[in-house]
Amino acid sequence: MAEGKASIKVPLALASIWFLTASLSTLSAPVLIVTVPYWHELRIHLAQLAQWQTWISIAACLGLLMLSKRKHAETQEAWGQGALLIFVLGGLVTAILLNYGVLPQWWVKSASLLLMAQVLVLMVLHWLCALLTLRSLLNFRKRA
């Protein structure tokens, strides 16, 4: 039982970092929009924020995927079974789509409501994947 709790610490830390960065970037984007006066400066700040958040999310998701199955093991870790890996893969896909698919188009056509809606939907989906991953790991820790 103590071994089960010890093996959940690193995945829980990765999920917490992922959720924290997703939450902070979602909350800091409107603050940047309100405080930065020029669109060119705003684009630079938002692009840097999105870049950092994307790379942290990718690192956390890949770390969770790698930790879910030990080297040379036939089965996955107990915490990595079920829907958790679907949430992690969803977070990985939304992070890549957001940063490399939709955001560059939005930088060019900032007045497009369709692109703005796509950005918002992907941000919410990404945040939701991080939240559900963290919740699944916390529930597993309570059961272990």
PDB file of C-alpha atoms in Angstrom, residues 93-108 115-116 118-119 122:
ATOM      1  CA  VAL A  93      -3.750  16.624 -29.001  1.00  0.00           C
ATOM      2  CA  THR A  94      -5.497  19.834 -27.899  1.00  0.00           C
ATOM      3  CA  ALA A  95      -2.179  21.439 -26.903  1.00  0.00           C
ATOM      4  CA  ILE A  96      -0.622  20.663 -30.279  1.00  0.00           C
ATOM      5  CA  LEU A  97      -3.743  21.702 -32.219  1.00  0.00           C
ATOM      6  CA  LEU A  98      -4.062  24.915 -30.262  1.00  0.00           C
ATOM      7  CA  ASN A  99      -0.472  26.072 -30.589  1.00  0.00           C
ATOM      8  CA  TYR A 100       0.364  24.850 -34.078  1.00  0.00           C
ATOM      9  CA  GLY A 101      -3.036  24.772 -35.779  1.00  0.00           C
ATOM     10  CA  VAL A 102      -5.507  27.381 -34.622  1.00  0.00           C
ATOM     11  CA  LEU A 103      -3.468  30.095 -32.871  1.00  0.00           C
ATOM     12  CA  PRO A 104      -1.237  30.961 -35.870  1.00  0.00           C
ATOM     13  CA  GLN A 105      -4.360  31.448 -37.976  1.00  0.00           C
ATOM     14  CA  TRP A 106      -5.881  33.633 -35.263  1.00  0.00           C
ATOM     15  CA  TRP A 107      -2.757  35.829 -35.129  1.00  0.00           C
ATOM     16  CA  VAL A 108      -3.273  36.585 -38.837  1.00  0.00           C
ATOM     17  CA  LEU A 115     -11.232  31.313 -35.145  1.00  0.00           C
ATOM     18  CA  MET A 116     -11.767  32.976 -31.767  1.00  0.00           C
ATOM     19  CA  GLN A 118     -12.094  27.589 -31.999  1.00  0.00           C
ATOM     20  CA  VAL A 119      -9.347  28.950 -29.742  1.00  0.00           C
ATOM     21  CA  LEU A 122      -9.700  24.173 -27.562  1.00  0.00           C
TER      22      LEU A 122
END
